Tab-separated table of N, CA, C and O in Angstrom:
chain	number	residue	atom	x	y	z
A	1	UNK	N	36.469	0.701	-18.785
A	1	UNK	CA	35.726	-0.396	-18.071
A	1	UNK	C	34.163	0.330	-17.450
A	1	UNK	O	34.981	0.956	-16.728
A	2	UNK	N	32.648	0.431	-17.414
A	2	UNK	CA	32.038	1.212	-17.624
A	2	UNK	C	31.543	0.751	-15.725
A	2	UNK	O	31.101	-0.887	-15.363
A	3	UNK	N	31.905	1.491	-14.700
A	3	UNK	CA	31.026	1.290	-13.608
A	3	UNK	C	29.889	1.048	-13.292
A	3	UNK	O	28.983	1.667	-13.654
A	4	UNK	N	28.915	-0.207	-12.788
A	4	UNK	CA	27.640	-0.355	-12.556
A	4	UNK	C	28.069	0.560	-11.648
A	4	UNK	O	27.453	-0.158	-10.749
A	5	UNK	N	26.041	0.847	-11.562
A	5	UNK	CA	25.514	1.375	-10.479
A	5	UNK	C	24.262	0.472	-10.582
A	5	UNK	O	23.179	0.420	-11.206
A	6	UNK	N	24.189	0.903	-8.601
A	6	UNK	CA	22.706	-0.095	-9.068
A	6	UNK	C	21.792	0.960	-8.452
A	6	UNK	O	22.345	2.675	-8.056
A	7	UNK	N	20.416	0.718	-8.586
A	7	UNK	CA	19.259	1.478	-8.366
A	7	UNK	C	19.168	2.254	-6.916
A	7	UNK	O	19.178	1.251	-6.358
A	8	UNK	N	18.510	3.346	-6.684
A	8	UNK	CA	19.161	3.464	-5.471
A	8	UNK	C	17.384	3.552	-4.382
A	8	UNK	O	17.224	3.547	-4.137
A	9	UNK	N	16.978	2.670	-5.844
A	9	UNK	CA	15.091	2.478	-5.190
A	9	UNK	C	15.004	0.645	-4.884
A	9	UNK	O	15.403	0.317	-5.685
A	10	UNK	N	14.525	0.557	-3.300
A	10	UNK	CA	13.938	-0.428	-3.633
A	10	UNK	C	13.065	-1.836	-4.306
A	10	UNK	O	11.900	-1.059	-4.355
A	11	UNK	N	12.876	-2.712	-4.439
A	11	UNK	CA	11.823	-2.950	-5.078
A	11	UNK	C	11.262	-4.488	-4.532
A	11	UNK	O	12.559	-4.892	-3.238
A	12	UNK	N	10.595	-4.645	-4.694
A	12	UNK	CA	9.597	-6.448	-3.827
A	12	UNK	C	9.466	-7.393	-4.638
A	12	UNK	O	8.817	-6.625	-5.702
A	13	UNK	N	10.076	-8.299	-5.626
A	13	UNK	CA	8.986	-9.433	-6.046
A	13	UNK	C	8.197	-10.021	-5.130
A	13	UNK	O	8.685	-10.626	-3.203
A	14	UNK	N	7.290	-9.974	-5.558
A	14	UNK	CA	5.836	-10.370	-4.539
A	14	UNK	C	5.123	-12.200	-5.465
A	14	UNK	O	5.581	-12.488	-6.383
A	15	UNK	N	4.817	-12.738	-4.357
A	15	UNK	CA	4.010	-14.268	-4.928
A	15	UNK	C	2.955	-13.854	-5.393
A	15	UNK	O	2.763	-13.026	-5.693
A	16	UNK	N	3.032	-14.730	-6.769
A	16	UNK	CA	1.288	-15.086	-7.220
A	16	UNK	C	0.273	-14.560	-6.638
A	16	UNK	O	-0.484	-13.416	-7.337
A	17	UNK	N	0.324	-14.916	-5.114
A	17	UNK	CA	-1.198	-15.510	-4.413
A	17	UNK	C	-0.751	-13.101	-3.624
A	17	UNK	O	-2.065	-12.792	-4.052
A	18	UNK	N	0.135	-13.259	-3.845
A	18	UNK	CA	-0.055	-11.435	-2.689
A	18	UNK	C	0.109	-10.880	-3.690
A	18	UNK	O	-0.421	-9.647	-3.650
A	19	UNK	N	0.051	-10.893	-5.213
A	19	UNK	CA	0.582	-9.987	-5.788
A	19	UNK	C	-1.069	-9.539	-6.356
A	19	UNK	O	-1.383	-8.723	-6.716
A	20	UNK	N	-2.368	-10.593	-6.686
A	20	UNK	CA	-3.433	-11.167	-7.328
A	20	UNK	C	-4.663	-10.329	-5.759
A	20	UNK	O	-5.196	-9.836	-6.190
A	21	UNK	N	-3.752	-10.824	-4.586
A	21	UNK	CA	-4.655	-9.858	-3.628
A	21	UNK	C	-4.888	-8.526	-3.275
A	21	UNK	O	-5.293	-7.986	-3.260
A	22	UNK	N	-3.881	-7.885	-3.818
A	22	UNK	CA	-3.457	-6.739	-3.491
A	22	UNK	C	-3.264	-5.918	-5.029
A	22	UNK	O	-4.221	-4.687	-4.807
A	23	UNK	N	-3.620	-6.466	-5.737
A	23	UNK	CA	-4.273	-5.754	-7.260
A	23	UNK	C	-5.591	-6.003	-6.998
A	23	UNK	O	-6.544	-4.562	-7.359
A	24	UNK	N	-6.226	-6.828	-6.380
A	24	UNK	CA	-7.577	-7.079	-6.934
A	24	UNK	C	-8.529	-6.185	-5.162
A	24	UNK	O	-9.352	-5.462	-5.897
A	25	UNK	N	-7.809	-5.665	-4.458
A	25	UNK	CA	-7.794	-5.236	-3.387
A	25	UNK	C	-7.985	-3.438	-4.129
A	25	UNK	O	-9.086	-2.582	-3.598
A	26	UNK	N	-6.683	-2.853	-4.555
A	26	UNK	CA	-6.571	-1.629	-5.319
A	26	UNK	C	-8.196	-2.084	-6.701
A	26	UNK	O	-8.846	-0.581	-6.607
A	27	UNK	N	-8.247	-2.702	-6.915
A	27	UNK	CA	-8.831	-1.924	-7.798
A	27	UNK	C	-10.599	-1.749	-7.922
A	27	UNK	O	-11.463	-1.493	-7.974
A	28	UNK	N	-10.584	-2.891	-6.205
A	28	UNK	CA	-13.070	-2.754	-5.937
A	28	UNK	C	-12.378	-0.931	-5.311
A	28	UNK	O	-13.311	-0.722	-5.938
A	29	UNK	N	-11.208	-0.847	-4.824
A	29	UNK	CA	-10.733	0.866	-4.049
A	29	UNK	C	-11.091	1.922	-5.471
A	29	UNK	O	-11.572	2.192	-5.108
A	30	UNK	N	-10.915	1.418	-6.742
A	30	UNK	CA	-10.643	1.540	-8.034
A	30	UNK	C	-12.047	2.560	-8.682
A	30	UNK	O	-13.346	3.716	-8.400
A	31	UNK	N	-12.664	1.622	-8.008
A	31	UNK	CA	-14.403	1.297	-8.437
A	31	UNK	C	-14.936	1.508	-7.391
A	31	UNK	O	-16.308	2.522	-7.743
A	32	UNK	N	-15.011	1.335	-6.616
A	32	UNK	CA	-15.561	3.078	-5.169
A	32	UNK	C	-14.648	4.029	-5.752
A	32	UNK	O	-16.157	4.998	-5.778
A	33	UNK	N	-14.183	4.604	-5.207
A	33	UNK	CA	-13.510	5.743	-6.223
A	33	UNK	C	-14.288	6.618	-7.268
A	33	UNK	O	-15.358	7.493	-7.325
A	34	UNK	N	-14.569	5.390	-8.157
A	34	UNK	CA	-15.248	6.286	-9.788
A	34	UNK	C	-16.272	5.772	-8.956
A	34	UNK	O	-16.755	7.444	-9.521
A	35	UNK	N	-16.978	5.287	-8.478
A	35	UNK	CA	-18.522	5.383	-7.867
A	35	UNK	C	-18.498	6.335	-7.011
A	35	UNK	O	-19.872	7.316	-7.603
A	36	UNK	N	-18.078	6.950	-6.370
A	36	UNK	CA	-17.828	7.898	-6.152
A	36	UNK	C	-17.846	9.475	-6.596
A	36	UNK	O	-19.264	10.386	-6.608
A	37	UNK	N	-17.065	9.591	-7.841
A	37	UNK	CA	-17.488	10.935	-8.303
A	37	UNK	C	-18.362	10.722	-9.733
A	37	UNK	O	-18.863	11.494	-9.221
A	38	UNK	N	-19.466	9.433	-9.744
A	38	UNK	CA	-20.375	9.344	-10.530
A	38	UNK	C	-21.406	9.982	-9.264
A	38	UNK	O	-22.213	10.949	-9.726
A	39	UNK	N	-21.201	9.678	-8.188
A	39	UNK	CA	-22.089	10.359	-7.437
A	39	UNK	C	-21.955	11.766	-7.668
A	39	UNK	O	-23.218	12.548	-7.055
A	40	UNK	N	-21.096	12.316	-7.572
A	40	UNK	CA	-21.168	13.971	-7.597
A	40	UNK	C	-21.220	14.029	-8.402
A	40	UNK	O	-22.497	15.699	-8.836
A	41	UNK	N	-21.390	13.285	-9.805
A	41	UNK	CA	-21.118	14.034	-10.960
A	41	UNK	C	-22.985	14.179	-11.183
A	41	UNK	O	-23.690	14.982	-11.671
A	42	UNK	N	-23.729	13.199	-10.658
A	42	UNK	CA	-25.115	13.191	-10.166
A	42	UNK	C	-25.952	13.817	-8.953
A	42	UNK	O	-26.892	13.653	-8.788
A	43	UNK	N	-24.712	14.718	-8.282
A	43	UNK	CA	-26.045	15.084	-7.494
A	43	UNK	C	-26.705	14.723	-6.359
A	43	UNK	O	-27.482	15.158	-5.530
A	44	UNK	N	-26.063	13.632	-6.512
A	44	UNK	CA	-26.217	12.898	-4.579
A	44	UNK	C	-25.941	13.359	-3.644
A	44	UNK	O	-24.971	14.506	-3.465
A	45	UNK	N	-26.319	13.176	-2.600
A	45	UNK	CA	-27.035	14.044	-1.859
A	45	UNK	C	-25.412	13.919	-0.718
A	45	UNK	O	-24.937	12.449	-0.919
A	46	UNK	N	-24.860	14.166	0.053
A	46	UNK	CA	-23.531	14.656	0.922
A	46	UNK	C	-23.577	13.866	1.928
A	46	UNK	O	-22.331	13.216	1.316
A	47	UNK	N	-24.078	13.539	2.464
A	47	UNK	CA	-24.146	12.134	3.941
A	47	UNK	C	-24.129	10.891	3.111
A	47	UNK	O	-23.077	10.152	3.510
A	48	UNK	N	-25.096	10.559	1.671
A	48	UNK	CA	-24.385	9.671	1.188
A	48	UNK	C	-23.172	9.184	0.721
A	48	UNK	O	-22.364	8.192	0.396
A	49	UNK	N	-22.716	10.022	-0.179
A	49	UNK	CA	-21.369	10.915	-0.529
A	49	UNK	C	-20.106	10.501	0.569
A	49	UNK	O	-19.279	9.337	0.491
A	50	UNK	N	-20.328	10.868	2.188
A	50	UNK	CA	-19.736	10.836	2.778
A	50	UNK	C	-19.270	9.694	3.822
A	50	UNK	O	-18.449	9.144	4.060
A	51	UNK	N	-20.263	8.848	2.756
A	51	UNK	CA	-20.916	7.432	3.338
A	51	UNK	C	-19.768	6.483	3.254
A	51	UNK	O	-18.770	5.762	3.474
A	52	UNK	N	-20.047	6.840	1.244
A	52	UNK	CA	-19.182	5.741	0.804
A	52	UNK	C	-17.549	6.057	0.520
A	52	UNK	O	-17.232	5.817	0.963
A	53	UNK	N	-17.394	7.860	0.952
A	53	UNK	CA	-16.082	8.311	0.974
A	53	UNK	C	-15.060	7.247	2.213
A	53	UNK	O	-13.923	6.941	2.083
A	54	UNK	N	-16.018	7.616	3.137
A	54	UNK	CA	-15.221	6.326	4.778
A	54	UNK	C	-15.360	4.723	4.485
A	54	UNK	O	-14.319	4.663	5.041
A	55	UNK	N	-15.953	4.070	3.619
A	55	UNK	CA	-15.758	2.554	2.989
A	55	UNK	C	-14.802	3.011	2.056
A	55	UNK	O	-13.729	1.437	2.109
A	56	UNK	N	-14.175	4.117	1.456
A	56	UNK	CA	-13.019	4.254	0.396
A	56	UNK	C	-11.579	4.555	1.375
A	56	UNK	O	-10.715	3.431	1.389
A	57	UNK	N	-11.966	4.513	2.616
A	57	UNK	CA	-10.691	4.826	3.324
A	57	UNK	C	-10.768	3.735	4.351
A	57	UNK	O	-9.469	3.407	4.736
A	58	UNK	N	-11.975	3.064	4.306
A	58	UNK	CA	-11.366	1.572	5.577
A	58	UNK	C	-10.903	0.685	4.690
A	58	UNK	O	-10.201	-0.131	5.726
A	59	UNK	N	-11.062	0.296	3.292
A	59	UNK	CA	-10.885	0.248	2.292
A	59	UNK	C	-9.066	0.166	2.016
A	59	UNK	O	-8.799	-0.925	2.276
A	60	UNK	N	-8.539	1.608	2.029
A	60	UNK	CA	-7.259	1.609	2.412
A	60	UNK	C	-6.344	0.661	3.500
A	60	UNK	O	-5.587	0.742	3.130
A	61	UNK	N	-6.829	1.330	4.275
A	61	UNK	CA	-6.500	1.015	5.716
A	61	UNK	C	-6.555	-0.356	5.888
A	61	UNK	O	-4.897	-0.469	6.052
A	62	UNK	N	-7.556	-1.063	5.076
A	62	UNK	CA	-6.947	-2.673	5.280
A	62	UNK	C	-5.978	-3.030	3.879
A	62	UNK	O	-5.422	-3.581	4.237
A	63	UNK	N	-5.596	-1.604	3.307
A	63	UNK	CA	-5.148	-2.714	2.257
A	63	UNK	C	-3.311	-2.464	3.013
A	63	UNK	O	-2.002	-3.277	2.592
A	64	UNK	N	-3.572	-1.009	3.239
A	64	UNK	CA	-2.308	-0.683	4.401
A	64	UNK	C	-2.037	-1.798	5.668
A	64	UNK	O	-0.818	-2.497	5.224
A	65	UNK	N	-3.066	-1.983	5.933
A	65	UNK	CA	-2.508	-3.870	6.513
A	65	UNK	C	-1.750	-4.481	6.431
A	65	UNK	O	-1.050	-5.243	6.454
A	66	UNK	N	-2.812	-5.093	5.036
A	66	UNK	CA	-2.311	-6.181	4.627
A	66	UNK	C	-1.238	-5.900	3.350
A	66	UNK	O	-0.065	-6.853	4.867
A	67	UNK	N	-0.685	-4.812	3.459
A	67	UNK	CA	0.487	-4.861	3.000
A	67	UNK	C	1.687	-4.845	3.630
A	67	UNK	O	2.952	-5.001	3.226
A	68	UNK	N	1.385	-4.376	4.980
A	68	UNK	CA	2.504	-3.823	6.571
A	68	UNK	C	3.118	-5.209	6.701
A	68	UNK	O	3.960	-5.220	6.363
A	69	UNK	N	1.702	-5.415	6.625
A	69	UNK	CA	1.952	-7.048	7.401
A	69	UNK	C	2.919	-7.719	6.823
A	69	UNK	O	3.488	-8.795	7.091
A	70	UNK	N	2.329	-7.840	5.334
A	70	UNK	CA	3.714	-9.023	4.515
A	70	UNK	C	4.995	-8.149	4.681
A	70	UNK	O	5.781	-9.001	4.222
A	71	UNK	N	5.214	-6.936	4.390
A	71	UNK	CA	6.924	-6.572	4.689
A	71	UNK	C	7.474	-6.686	5.505
A	71	UNK	O	8.569	-7.600	6.060
A	72	UNK	N	6.155	-6.659	7.297
A	72	UNK	CA	7.488	-6.928	7.808
A	72	UNK	C	7.423	-8.277	8.192
A	72	UNK	O	9.289	-8.846	8.842
A	73	UNK	N	7.102	-9.252	7.550
A	73	UNK	CA	6.896	-11.132	7.509
A	73	UNK	C	8.491	-11.139	5.993
A	73	UNK	O	8.706	-12.350	7.141
A	74	UNK	N	8.098	-10.103	5.371
A	74	UNK	CA	9.146	-11.276	4.413
A	74	UNK	C	10.285	-9.734	4.330
A	74	UNK	O	11.328	-10.068	5.357
A	75	UNK	N	10.481	-8.351	3.957
A	75	UNK	CA	11.514	-7.381	4.018
A	75	UNK	C	12.144	-7.002	4.953
A	75	UNK	O	13.449	-7.722	4.973
A	76	UNK	N	11.792	-6.811	5.970
A	76	UNK	CA	12.113	-6.407	7.630
A	76	UNK	C	12.341	-7.958	8.491
A	76	UNK	O	14.136	-7.548	8.529
A	77	UNK	N	11.867	-8.870	8.507
A	77	UNK	CA	12.406	-10.375	8.516
A	77	UNK	C	14.241	-10.542	8.306
A	77	UNK	O	15.123	-11.380	8.657
A	78	UNK	N	13.649	-10.472	6.693
A	78	UNK	CA	15.280	-11.150	5.416
A	78	UNK	C	15.674	-10.183	6.183
A	78	UNK	O	17.086	-10.006	6.684
A	79	UNK	N	16.089	-8.884	6.488
A	79	UNK	CA	17.286	-7.790	6.572
A	79	UNK	C	17.228	-8.177	8.274
A	79	UNK	O	19.241	-7.990	8.286
A	80	UNK	N	16.968	-8.245	8.610
A	80	UNK	CA	17.353	-8.147	10.367
A	80	UNK	C	18.313	-9.403	10.484
A	80	UNK	O	18.976	-9.514	10.939
A	81	UNK	N	17.629	-10.559	9.580
A	81	UNK	CA	18.685	-12.012	9.723
A	81	UNK	C	19.759	-11.853	9.161
A	81	UNK	O	20.775	-12.148	9.228
A	82	UNK	N	19.844	-10.447	8.244
A	82	UNK	CA	21.057	-10.775	7.320
A	82	UNK	C	22.288	-9.110	8.045
A	82	UNK	O	22.472	-8.929	7.094
A	83	UNK	N	21.605	-8.835	9.007
A	83	UNK	CA	21.874	-8.108	9.906
A	83	UNK	C	21.819	-6.028	9.265
A	83	UNK	O	22.874	-5.534	9.760
A	84	UNK	N	21.683	-5.945	8.590
A	84	UNK	CA	20.890	-4.244	8.453
A	84	UNK	C	20.195	-4.848	9.583
A	84	UNK	O	18.466	-4.119	8.630
A	85	UNK	N	20.340	-4.284	10.400
A	85	UNK	CA	19.236	-3.265	11.156
A	85	UNK	C	19.233	-2.100	11.008
A	85	UNK	O	17.620	-1.347	11.693
A	86	UNK	N	19.003	-1.701	10.217
A	86	UNK	CA	19.106	-0.010	9.422
A	86	UNK	C	17.316	-0.180	9.504
A	86	UNK	O	16.694	0.782	9.527
A	87	UNK	N	17.221	-1.171	9.299
A	87	UNK	CA	15.494	-1.956	8.519
A	87	UNK	C	14.563	-1.335	9.487
A	87	UNK	O	13.677	-1.012	9.604
A	88	UNK	N	14.706	-1.759	10.406
A	88	UNK	CA	14.110	-1.630	11.859
A	88	UNK	C	13.655	0.856	12.009
A	88	UNK	O	12.866	1.336	12.334
A	89	UNK	N	14.787	1.415	11.751
A	89	UNK	CA	14.661	2.894	12.137
A	89	UNK	C	13.772	2.851	10.640
A	89	UNK	O	12.827	3.892	10.288
A	90	UNK	N	13.893	2.478	9.491
A	90	UNK	CA	13.141	2.658	8.174
A	90	UNK	C	11.561	2.201	8.593
A	90	UNK	O	10.488	3.007	8.068
A	91	UNK	N	11.501	0.659	9.038
A	91	UNK	CA	9.821	0.251	9.603
A	91	UNK	C	9.794	1.841	10.760
A	91	UNK	O	8.324	2.492	10.381
A	92	UNK	N	10.294	2.640	11.134
A	92	UNK	CA	9.384	3.533	12.195
A	92	UNK	C	9.316	4.040	11.485
A	92	UNK	O	7.970	5.176	11.887
A	93	UNK	N	9.706	4.935	10.766
A	93	UNK	CA	9.375	6.421	9.842
A	93	UNK	C	8.482	5.874	9.282
A	93	UNK	O	7.486	7.199	9.778
A	94	UNK	N	8.304	4.962	8.608
A	94	UNK	CA	6.965	4.941	7.583
A	94	UNK	C	5.629	4.402	8.645
A	94	UNK	O	4.760	4.503	8.516
A	95	UNK	N	5.867	4.089	9.795
A	95	UNK	CA	4.529	3.533	10.622
A	95	UNK	C	4.256	5.254	11.482
A	95	UNK	O	3.280	5.494	11.271
A	96	UNK	N	5.796	6.181	10.993
A	96	UNK	CA	5.040	7.211	11.764
A	96	UNK	C	4.326	8.400	10.819
A	96	UNK	O	3.732	9.154	10.848
A	97	UNK	N	4.706	7.956	9.492
A	97	UNK	CA	4.338	8.629	8.278
A	97	UNK	C	2.877	8.053	8.135
A	97	UNK	O	1.811	8.803	8.001
A	98	UNK	N	2.376	6.667	9.003
A	98	UNK	CA	1.344	6.078	8.461
A	98	UNK	C	0.618	6.405	9.273
A	98	UNK	O	-0.944	6.156	9.426
A	99	UNK	N	0.481	7.155	10.352
A	99	UNK	CA	-0.090	7.096	11.789
A	99	UNK	C	-0.001	9.061	11.613
A	99	UNK	O	-0.490	9.107	12.833
A	100	UNK	N	-0.252	9.208	11.113
A	100	UNK	CA	-0.694	11.049	10.676
A	100	UNK	C	-1.664	11.306	10.859
A	100	UNK	O	-3.090	10.483	10.175
């Protein structure tokens, strides 16, 4: 009999509302990035492009805050309740990477 292997990658089931919110945010960001590309193609003045890049960075930071908040409230809290304290170490590493 073949031994069943579990995937080494974790997954997360999201509510329909959370999924739609995250995808909508990413779609807006994607549109902003396409707009910046057009600005470069159309030789728009550098500072105008930089301001739009700053807006994309802010949107990505906002996306990260929402995703991190959801992660802590669900994945991290559930793992701690289940006695999987190593999730705290994983969270610390993730926060360190986000703060670079």
